[in-house]
XYZ file of N, CA, C and O in Angstrom:
644
model
N 14.288 -7.003 22.030
C 15.003 -7.449 20.837
C 15.947 -8.562 21.241
O 16.711 -8.427 22.172
N 15.887 -9.635 20.518
C 16.779 -10.754 20.814
C 18.184 -10.430 20.325
O 18.389 -9.595 19.449
N 19.153 -11.118 20.904
C 20.548 -10.915 20.506
C 20.762 -11.246 19.022
O 21.646 -10.713 18.392
N 19.917 -12.142 18.471
C 20.073 -12.548 17.072
C 19.828 -11.389 16.110
O 20.376 -11.355 15.018
N 19.001 -10.408 16.509
C 18.692 -9.286 15.632
C 19.614 -8.106 15.808
O 19.441 -7.085 15.158
N 20.608 -8.226 16.675
C 21.549 -7.140 16.904
C 22.818 -7.383 16.109
O 23.310 -8.499 16.028
N 23.335 -6.315 15.524
C 24.515 -6.392 14.665
C 25.626 -5.529 15.264
O 25.380 -4.404 15.680
N 26.842 -6.046 15.259
C 28.010 -5.266 15.649
C 28.600 -4.700 14.367
O 29.223 -5.418 13.583
N 28.396 -3.408 14.135
C 28.826 -2.802 12.867
C 30.349 -2.693 12.752
O 30.854 -2.488 11.661
N 31.054 -2.838 13.840
C 32.518 -2.786 13.762
C 33.067 -4.023 13.060
O 34.213 -4.067 12.676
N 32.230 -5.015 12.875
C 32.614 -6.232 12.141
C 31.818 -6.323 10.847
O 31.414 -7.406 10.417
N 31.589 -5.184 10.230
C 30.729 -5.105 9.040
C 31.239 -5.952 7.884
O 30.452 -6.502 7.116
N 32.534 -6.063 7.750
C 33.091 -6.817 6.629
C 32.637 -8.261 6.584
O 32.501 -8.852 5.521
N 32.365 -8.841 7.728
C 31.967 -10.240 7.772
C 30.459 -10.453 7.838
O 30.000 -11.577 7.998
N 29.694 -9.404 7.709
C 28.237 -9.534 7.827
C 27.636 -9.988 6.503
O 27.894 -9.413 5.453
N 26.849 -11.024 6.563
C 26.030 -11.472 5.433
C 24.858 -12.219 6.059
O 24.943 -13.413 6.326
N 23.809 -11.473 6.326
C 22.695 -12.047 7.062
C 21.392 -11.876 6.286
O 21.084 -10.800 5.812
N 20.647 -12.959 6.172
C 19.315 -12.932 5.564
C 18.333 -13.430 6.615
O 18.539 -14.497 7.199
N 17.310 -12.633 6.875
C 16.299 -12.992 7.871
C 14.918 -12.668 7.320
O 14.785 -11.944 6.329
N 13.916 -13.192 7.983
C 12.540 -12.846 7.636
C 11.845 -12.399 8.911
O 11.936 -13.063 9.944
N 11.182 -11.251 8.823
C 10.421 -10.740 9.958
C 8.942 -10.900 9.660
O 8.478 -10.594 8.556
N 8.206 -11.355 10.656
C 6.765 -11.505 10.529
C 6.053 -10.204 10.827
O 6.650 -9.255 11.366
N 4.763 -10.121 10.496
C 3.983 -8.900 10.734
C 4.013 -8.422 12.189
O 4.066 -7.227 12.444
N 4.011 -9.336 13.140
C 4.005 -8.952 14.552
C 5.307 -8.274 14.975
O 5.332 -7.550 15.970
N 6.376 -8.484 14.230
C 7.672 -7.909 14.575
C 7.875 -6.505 13.999
O 8.896 -5.873 14.261
N 6.902 -6.034 13.211
C 7.012 -4.725 12.564
C 5.786 -3.867 12.916
O 4.961 -3.545 12.058
N 5.650 -3.468 14.178
C 4.436 -2.777 14.607
C 4.206 -1.405 13.957
O 3.067 -1.027 13.685
N 5.276 -0.664 13.681
C 5.095 0.651 13.040
C 4.599 0.496 11.611
O 3.757 1.262 11.157
N 5.086 -0.510 10.893
C 4.621 -0.774 9.534
C 3.173 -1.259 9.566
O 2.353 -0.829 8.759
N 2.850 -2.121 10.521
C 1.479 -2.629 10.646
C 0.491 -1.503 10.913
O -0.654 -1.540 10.438
N 0.920 -0.465 11.626
C 0.044 0.671 11.924
C -0.283 1.491 10.675
O -1.308 2.167 10.618
N 0.562 1.428 9.656
C 0.360 2.202 8.428
C -0.430 1.442 7.367
O -0.817 2.023 6.358
N -0.647 0.152 7.563
C -1.280 -0.683 6.544
C -2.588 -1.268 7.069
O -2.818 -1.324 8.278
N -3.443 -1.705 6.146
C -4.645 -2.438 6.543
C -4.251 -3.810 7.067
O -4.831 -4.315 8.020
N -3.274 -4.435 6.408
C -2.808 -5.762 6.800
C -1.420 -5.999 6.233
O -1.013 -5.371 5.258
N -0.719 -6.911 6.856
C 0.566 -7.387 6.355
C 0.363 -8.869 6.060
O 0.434 -9.695 6.963
N 0.083 -9.214 4.778
C -0.283 -10.589 4.428
C 0.785 -11.648 4.679
O 0.466 -12.806 4.855
N 2.031 -11.276 4.708
C 3.081 -12.286 4.886
C 4.301 -11.696 5.553
O 4.276 -10.592 6.083
N 5.396 -12.449 5.496
C 6.640 -11.989 6.085
C 7.404 -11.057 5.160
O 7.051 -10.864 3.995
N 8.466 -10.490 5.699
C 9.300 -9.555 4.946
C 10.723 -10.073 4.917
O 11.313 -10.346 5.961
N 11.263 -10.217 3.706
C 12.623 -10.692 3.534
C 13.608 -9.557 3.702
O 13.440 -8.487 3.108
N 14.627 -9.781 4.513
C 15.638 -8.765 4.804
C 17.008 -9.375 4.537
O 17.279 -10.498 4.949
N 17.862 -8.615 3.857
C 19.241 -9.070 3.645
C 20.169 -7.914 3.960
O 19.987 -6.791 3.479
N 21.177 -8.198 4.770
C 22.165 -7.200 5.162
C 23.546 -7.776 4.874
O 23.875 -8.874 5.328
N 24.336 -7.024 4.097
C 25.655 -7.485 3.681
C 26.678 -6.394 3.980
O 26.432 -5.215 3.713
N 27.815 -6.803 4.512
C 28.908 -5.873 4.736
C 29.605 -5.554 3.417
O 29.900 -6.461 2.636
N 29.843 -4.268 3.145
C 30.464 -3.820 1.893
C 31.461 -2.699 2.205
O 31.595 -2.281 3.342
N 32.107 -2.198 1.182
C 32.981 -1.025 1.285
C 32.349 0.123 0.514
O 31.856 -0.058 -0.598
N 32.390 1.314 1.101
C 31.863 2.496 0.422
C 32.877 2.961 -0.620
O 34.036 2.527 -0.604
N 32.487 3.856 -1.518
C 33.437 4.384 -2.511
C 34.644 5.076 -1.871
O 35.699 5.149 -2.471
N 34.475 5.546 -0.645
C 35.596 6.193 0.049
C 36.456 5.187 0.803
O 37.366 5.565 1.527
N 36.137 3.897 0.661
C 36.930 2.854 1.296
C 36.551 2.559 2.734
O 37.217 1.771 3.398
N 35.505 3.186 3.214
C 35.062 2.948 4.586
C 34.140 1.738 4.636
O 33.496 1.394 3.640
N 34.048 1.088 5.801
C 33.119 -0.034 5.909
C 31.684 0.448 5.758
O 31.350 1.578 6.121
N 30.863 -0.423 5.200
C 29.472 -0.057 4.994
C 28.566 -1.269 5.042
O 29.018 -2.407 5.196
N 27.285 -1.006 4.898
C 26.270 -2.048 4.897
C 25.335 -1.834 3.722
O 24.969 -0.693 3.411
N 24.973 -2.920 3.072
C 23.971 -2.869 1.998
C 22.742 -3.620 2.517
O 22.835 -4.793 2.883
N 21.621 -2.924 2.562
C 20.378 -3.493 3.077
C 19.374 -3.605 1.945
O 19.196 -2.663 1.175
N 18.714 -4.745 1.839
C 17.607 -4.877 0.889
C 16.431 -5.498 1.634
O 16.608 -6.395 2.461
N 15.247 -4.978 1.351
C 14.024 -5.422 2.014
C 12.956 -5.682 0.961
O 12.929 -5.034 -0.079
N 12.090 -6.644 1.236
C 10.981 -6.903 0.319
C 9.834 -7.542 1.088
O 10.042 -8.219 2.090
N 8.639 -7.311 0.594
C 7.448 -7.876 1.206
C 6.215 -7.220 0.617
O 6.296 -6.436 -0.326
N 5.063 -7.526 1.196
C 3.802 -7.017 0.664
C 2.964 -6.434 1.794
O 2.905 -6.991 2.894
N 2.337 -5.302 1.508
C 1.403 -4.678 2.451
C 0.062 -4.487 1.764
O 0.001 -4.336 0.543
N -0.989 -4.505 2.540
C -2.324 -4.207 2.021
C -2.705 -2.830 2.553
O -2.675 -2.580 3.752
N -3.033 -1.937 1.612
C -3.383 -0.561 1.968
C -4.712 -0.209 1.309
O -5.280 -1.023 0.589
N -5.190 1.010 1.514
C -6.426 1.468 0.899
C -6.095 2.249 -0.366
O -5.323 3.213 -0.319
N -6.688 1.825 -1.494
C -6.508 2.537 -2.765
C -7.115 3.933 -2.615
O -8.253 4.072 -2.168
N -6.377 4.945 -2.998
C -6.844 6.314 -2.852
C -7.807 6.741 -3.955
O -8.403 7.814 -3.865
N -7.991 5.899 -4.976
C -8.959 6.175 -6.038
C -10.319 5.572 -5.729
O -11.326 6.254 -5.766
N -10.345 4.253 -5.459
C -11.615 3.544 -5.295
C -11.921 3.218 -3.835
O -13.004 2.712 -3.529
N -10.971 3.481 -2.934
C -11.131 3.241 -1.505
C -11.304 1.758 -1.154
O -11.843 1.419 -0.124
N -10.832 0.868 -2.021
C -10.855 -0.570 -1.782
C -9.438 -1.027 -1.433
O -8.465 -0.350 -1.747
N -9.305 -2.204 -0.795
C -7.958 -2.697 -0.469
C -7.121 -2.952 -1.727
O -7.646 -3.383 -2.750
N -5.841 -2.650 -1.629
C -4.896 -2.914 -2.714
C -3.620 -3.478 -2.095
O -3.151 -2.988 -1.070
N -3.099 -4.549 -2.694
C -1.841 -5.135 -2.236
C -0.683 -4.446 -2.940
O -0.661 -4.343 -4.163
N 0.256 -3.962 -2.175
C 1.414 -3.230 -2.690
C 2.663 -4.054 -2.415
O 2.925 -4.444 -1.275
N 3.432 -4.309 -3.464
C 4.703 -5.019 -3.326
C 5.785 -3.996 -2.985
O 5.975 -3.011 -3.710
N 6.466 -4.195 -1.884
C 7.541 -3.296 -1.470
C 8.889 -3.951 -1.757
O 9.111 -5.101 -1.392
N 9.760 -3.227 -2.417
C 11.137 -3.654 -2.652
C 11.989 -2.386 -2.542
O 11.742 -1.411 -3.235
N 12.970 -2.462 -1.684
C 13.807 -1.288 -1.501
C 15.201 -1.718 -1.073
O 15.386 -2.816 -0.550
N 16.151 -0.836 -1.307
C 17.512 -1.101 -0.854
C 18.149 0.213 -0.423
O 17.763 1.287 -0.879
N 19.088 0.096 0.472
C 19.803 1.272 0.974
C 21.247 0.873 1.268
O 21.527 -0.286 1.574
N 22.128 1.854 1.138
C 23.539 1.625 1.451
C 23.950 2.612 2.535
O 23.621 3.797 2.459
N 24.644 2.096 3.520
C 25.054 2.895 4.666
C 26.566 2.870 4.792
O 27.178 1.806 4.776
N 27.145 4.052 4.911
C 28.578 4.170 5.189
C 28.718 4.321 6.698
O 28.066 5.168 7.308
N 29.504 3.468 7.304
C 29.663 3.470 8.756
C 30.726 4.481 9.175
O 31.848 4.463 8.671
N 30.350 5.376 10.078
C 31.247 6.433 10.544
C 31.314 6.401 12.061
O 30.419 5.878 12.727
N 32.386 6.961 12.614
C 32.542 6.999 14.078
C 31.508 7.920 14.721
O 30.924 7.576 15.731
N 31.327 9.098 14.133
C 30.351 10.061 14.649
C 29.667 10.739 13.482
O 30.308 11.060 12.477
N 28.387 10.956 13.629
C 27.660 11.716 12.610
C 27.980 13.181 12.818
O 27.888 13.693 13.935
N 28.395 13.859 11.763
C 28.744 15.267 11.850
C 27.911 16.042 10.834
O 27.945 15.750 9.646
N 27.184 17.008 11.318
C 26.311 17.796 10.447
C 27.109 18.720 9.535
O 26.651 19.085 8.465
N 28.310 19.089 9.948
C 29.089 20.048 9.171
C 29.941 19.412 8.076
O 30.575 20.110 7.302
N 29.948 18.089 7.977
C 30.742 17.422 6.945
C 29.950 17.402 5.641
O 28.826 16.931 5.597
N 30.560 17.930 4.587
C 29.921 17.982 3.274
C 30.303 16.742 2.486
O 31.468 16.412 2.375
N 29.289 16.047 1.967
C 29.539 14.835 1.194
C 28.688 14.894 -0.067
O 27.474 15.067 0.010
N 29.328 14.749 -1.218
C 28.602 14.834 -2.487
C 27.866 13.549 -2.838
O 26.970 13.547 -3.666
N 28.231 12.432 -2.240
C 27.621 11.151 -2.572
C 26.379 10.922 -1.715
O 26.457 10.499 -0.571
N 25.207 11.217 -2.286
C 23.957 11.073 -1.550
C 23.389 9.664 -1.632
O 22.352 9.386 -1.040
N 24.047 8.766 -2.362
C 23.543 7.400 -2.465
C 23.932 6.560 -1.259
O 23.409 5.468 -1.084
N 24.840 7.068 -0.451
C 25.262 6.362 0.760
C 24.839 7.184 1.971
O 25.317 8.289 2.179
N 23.946 6.623 2.768
C 23.547 7.284 4.001
C 24.610 7.030 5.060
O 25.262 5.989 5.058
N 24.765 7.958 5.950
C 25.727 7.796 7.039
C 25.039 7.093 8.207
O 23.895 7.376 8.531
N 25.757 6.179 8.824
C 25.251 5.438 9.974
C 26.383 5.323 10.980
O 27.494 4.930 10.620
N 26.089 5.701 12.209
C 27.105 5.661 13.249
C 27.379 4.217 13.675
O 26.453 3.422 13.806
N 28.662 3.896 13.871
C 29.049 2.564 14.347
C 28.300 2.248 15.638
O 28.056 3.125 16.458
N 27.953 0.989 15.792
C 27.287 0.535 17.008
C 27.592 -0.940 17.207
O 27.681 -1.696 16.243
N 27.735 -1.331 18.448
C 27.916 -2.762 18.704
C 26.563 -3.447 18.905
O 26.494 -4.647 19.094
N 25.470 -2.660 18.832
C 24.132 -3.205 19.016
C 23.133 -2.566 18.043
O 22.097 -2.068 18.453
N 23.434 -2.604 16.756
C 22.521 -2.079 15.737
C 21.329 -3.028 15.611
O 21.499 -4.230 15.401
N 20.137 -2.488 15.748
C 18.908 -3.270 15.693
C 18.500 -3.460 14.230
O 17.990 -2.538 13.590
N 18.723 -4.646 13.703
C 18.415 -4.940 12.303
C 16.923 -4.813 12.017
O 16.527 -4.313 10.982
N 16.080 -5.241 12.943
C 14.636 -5.154 12.750
C 14.204 -3.697 12.591
O 13.458 -3.345 11.693
N 14.711 -2.829 13.443
C 14.352 -1.416 13.370
C 14.870 -0.770 12.079
O 14.169 0.006 11.442
N 16.097 -1.102 11.692
C 16.667 -0.570 10.453
C 15.836 -1.013 9.250
O 15.518 -0.211 8.370
N 15.438 -2.285 9.228
C 14.629 -2.812 8.125
C 13.243 -2.177 8.122
O 12.711 -1.827 7.071
N 12.647 -2.003 9.299
C 11.311 -1.394 9.371
C 11.356 0.058 8.898
O 10.451 0.520 8.191
N 12.410 0.770 9.240
C 12.577 2.148 8.743
C 12.581 2.172 7.218
O 11.923 2.996 6.585
N 13.340 1.266 6.623
C 13.441 1.222 5.157
C 12.101 0.845 4.527
O 11.716 1.393 3.492
N 11.367 -0.079 5.132
C 10.041 -0.455 4.620
C 9.065 0.711 4.716
O 8.272 0.946 3.801
N 9.120 1.458 5.803
C 8.247 2.623 5.946
C 8.547 3.679 4.882
O 7.641 4.296 4.322
N 9.831 3.854 4.581
C 10.207 4.818 3.536
C 9.771 4.354 2.147
O 9.586 5.167 1.249
N 9.604 3.046 1.974
C 9.210 2.492 0.675
C 7.699 2.541 0.444
O 7.238 2.304 -0.677
N 6.916 2.856 1.480
C 5.459 2.917 1.308
C 5.084 4.024 0.329
O 5.641 5.124 0.382
N 4.118 3.770 -0.538
C 3.687 4.827 -1.464
C 2.903 5.909 -0.729
O 2.190 5.621 0.237
N 3.049 7.128 -1.188
C 2.334 8.259 -0.589
C 0.831 8.120 -0.795
O 0.046 8.359 0.110
N 0.432 7.735 -1.999
C -0.980 7.553 -2.346
C -1.130 6.200 -3.046
O -1.058 6.119 -4.270
N -1.331 5.128 -2.292
C -1.443 3.805 -2.922
C -2.676 3.712 -3.807
O -3.718 4.294 -3.482
N -2.543 3.026 -4.944
C -3.690 2.861 -5.844
C -3.492 1.649 -6.736
O -2.370 1.221 -6.977
N -4.616 1.115 -7.211
C -4.585 0.018 -8.174
C -4.028 0.535 -9.497
O -4.058 1.745 -9.762
N -3.566 -0.390 -10.351
C -3.113 0.022 -11.679
C -4.266 0.610 -12.473
O -4.097 1.554 -13.231
N -5.454 0.024 -12.318
C -6.641 0.583 -12.973
C -7.856 0.283 -12.102
O -8.061 -0.847 -11.673
N -8.615 1.305 -11.805
C -9.842 1.160 -11.022
C -10.707 2.397 -11.255
O -10.262 3.377 -11.849
N -11.924 2.346 -10.780
C -12.854 3.456 -10.938
C -12.908 4.233 -9.633
O -13.117 3.646 -8.570
N -12.718 5.528 -9.712
C -12.778 6.329 -8.490
C -14.129 6.181 -7.800
O -15.159 6.081 -8.458
N -14.132 6.157 -6.486
C -15.389 6.035 -5.753
C -16.195 7.314 -5.906
O -15.654 8.402 -5.994
N -17.525 7.157 -5.972
C -18.400 8.313 -6.101
C -18.423 8.911 -7.489
O -18.940 9.995 -7.687
N -17.866 8.215 -8.455
C -17.812 8.752 -9.814
C -19.200 8.717 -10.445
O -19.955 7.769 -10.280
N -19.549 9.753 -11.205
C -20.841 9.839 -11.869
C -20.909 8.878 -13.042
O -19.899 8.559 -13.648
N -22.108 8.424 -13.352
C -22.311 7.571 -14.518
C -22.000 8.369 -15.777
O -22.106 9.594 -15.801
N -21.639 7.659 -16.843
C -21.302 8.318 -18.110
C -22.491 9.143 -18.580
O -23.627 8.699 -18.563
N -22.255 10.345 -19.010
C -23.305 11.212 -19.518
C -23.884 12.118 -18.435
O -24.498 13.120 -18.745
N -23.732 11.784 -17.181
C -24.240 12.615 -16.088
C -23.166 13.612 -15.705
O -22.260 13.303 -14.963
N -23.300 14.799 -16.185
C -22.343 15.821 -15.809
C -23.073 16.882 -15.002
O -24.062 17.433 -15.458
N -22.579 17.131 -13.837
C -23.164 18.143 -12.978
C -22.120 19.213 -12.748
O -20.988 18.911 -12.368
N -22.532 20.419 -12.946
C -21.628 21.535 -12.734
C -21.412 21.727 -11.236
O -22.353 21.629 -10.450
N -20.197 22.035 -10.836
C -19.973 22.295 -9.426
C -20.689 23.558 -8.949
O -20.875 23.769 -7.763
N -21.146 24.363 -9.911
C -21.830 25.608 -9.559
C -23.347 25.469 -9.598
O -24.070 26.421 -9.384
N -23.858 24.251 -9.867
C -25.300 24.038 -9.947
C -25.978 24.377 -8.623
O -27.054 24.994 -8.610
N -25.384 24.008 -7.504
C -25.980 24.313 -6.210
C -26.021 25.821 -5.972
O -26.993 26.348 -5.423
N -24.995 26.523 -6.413
C -25.000 27.984 -6.273
C -26.080 28.625 -7.131
O -26.754 29.568 -6.710
N -26.263 28.090 -8.329
C -27.308 28.627 -9.217
C -28.675 28.426 -8.597
O -29.555 29.310 -8.699
N -28.885 27.304 -7.953
C -30.172 27.055 -7.305
C -30.404 28.038 -6.163
O -31.496 28.538 -5.969
N -29.365 28.355 -5.422
C -29.484 29.318 -4.330
C -29.813 30.699 -4.850
O -30.628 31.430 -4.262
N -29.224 31.069 -5.958
C -29.461 32.409 -6.535
C -30.878 32.519 -7.061
O -31.486 33.568 -6.990
N -31.395 31.443 -7.624
C -32.724 31.507 -8.242
C -33.844 31.304 -7.237
O -34.996 31.541 -7.543
N -33.544 30.816 -6.035
C -34.608 30.619 -5.048
C -35.095 31.951 -4.514
O -34.326 32.916 -4.389
N -36.410 32.051 -4.251
C -36.950 33.337 -3.757
C -36.393 33.682 -2.377
O -36.185 32.796 -1.554
N -36.149 34.949 -2.187
C -35.627 35.420 -0.897
C -36.763 35.665 0.055
O -37.817 36.123 -0.334
N -36.508 35.420 1.312
C -37.558 35.685 2.319
C -37.267 36.894 3.108
O -36.283 37.343 3.401
């Protein structure tokens, strides 16, 4: 990771960075997709959380090509996602927080922006990608209805040996 992609979160208030990562820079995302047709826009801005603590607002966007789960053909999926992180000294499992819109992130002088963005893109992937409208693969022609029990009926009616 180059120094340019590392963020010092202790200076979050002054962060306002927009970068673009190419497909080769996001290997985990590339492993989940058929192809990554273009680059991914990333924006990271220093903000304040509702509790007054320093935070980061991340937004990511780009396009992935995946397999449609209906017709099994390629489908291009537009990814757009955003996340807000409240920066804390230490992550504590026992601290109760009612605000689930802000994820906790431990301060770091070497936060990897590429990895943070790739995590968010992976979370934005659809569970079952599909076209807005398509025909399921292996679908029967109109009027051809076959009972799922037809094969069983044939077995029952065949002579026993």
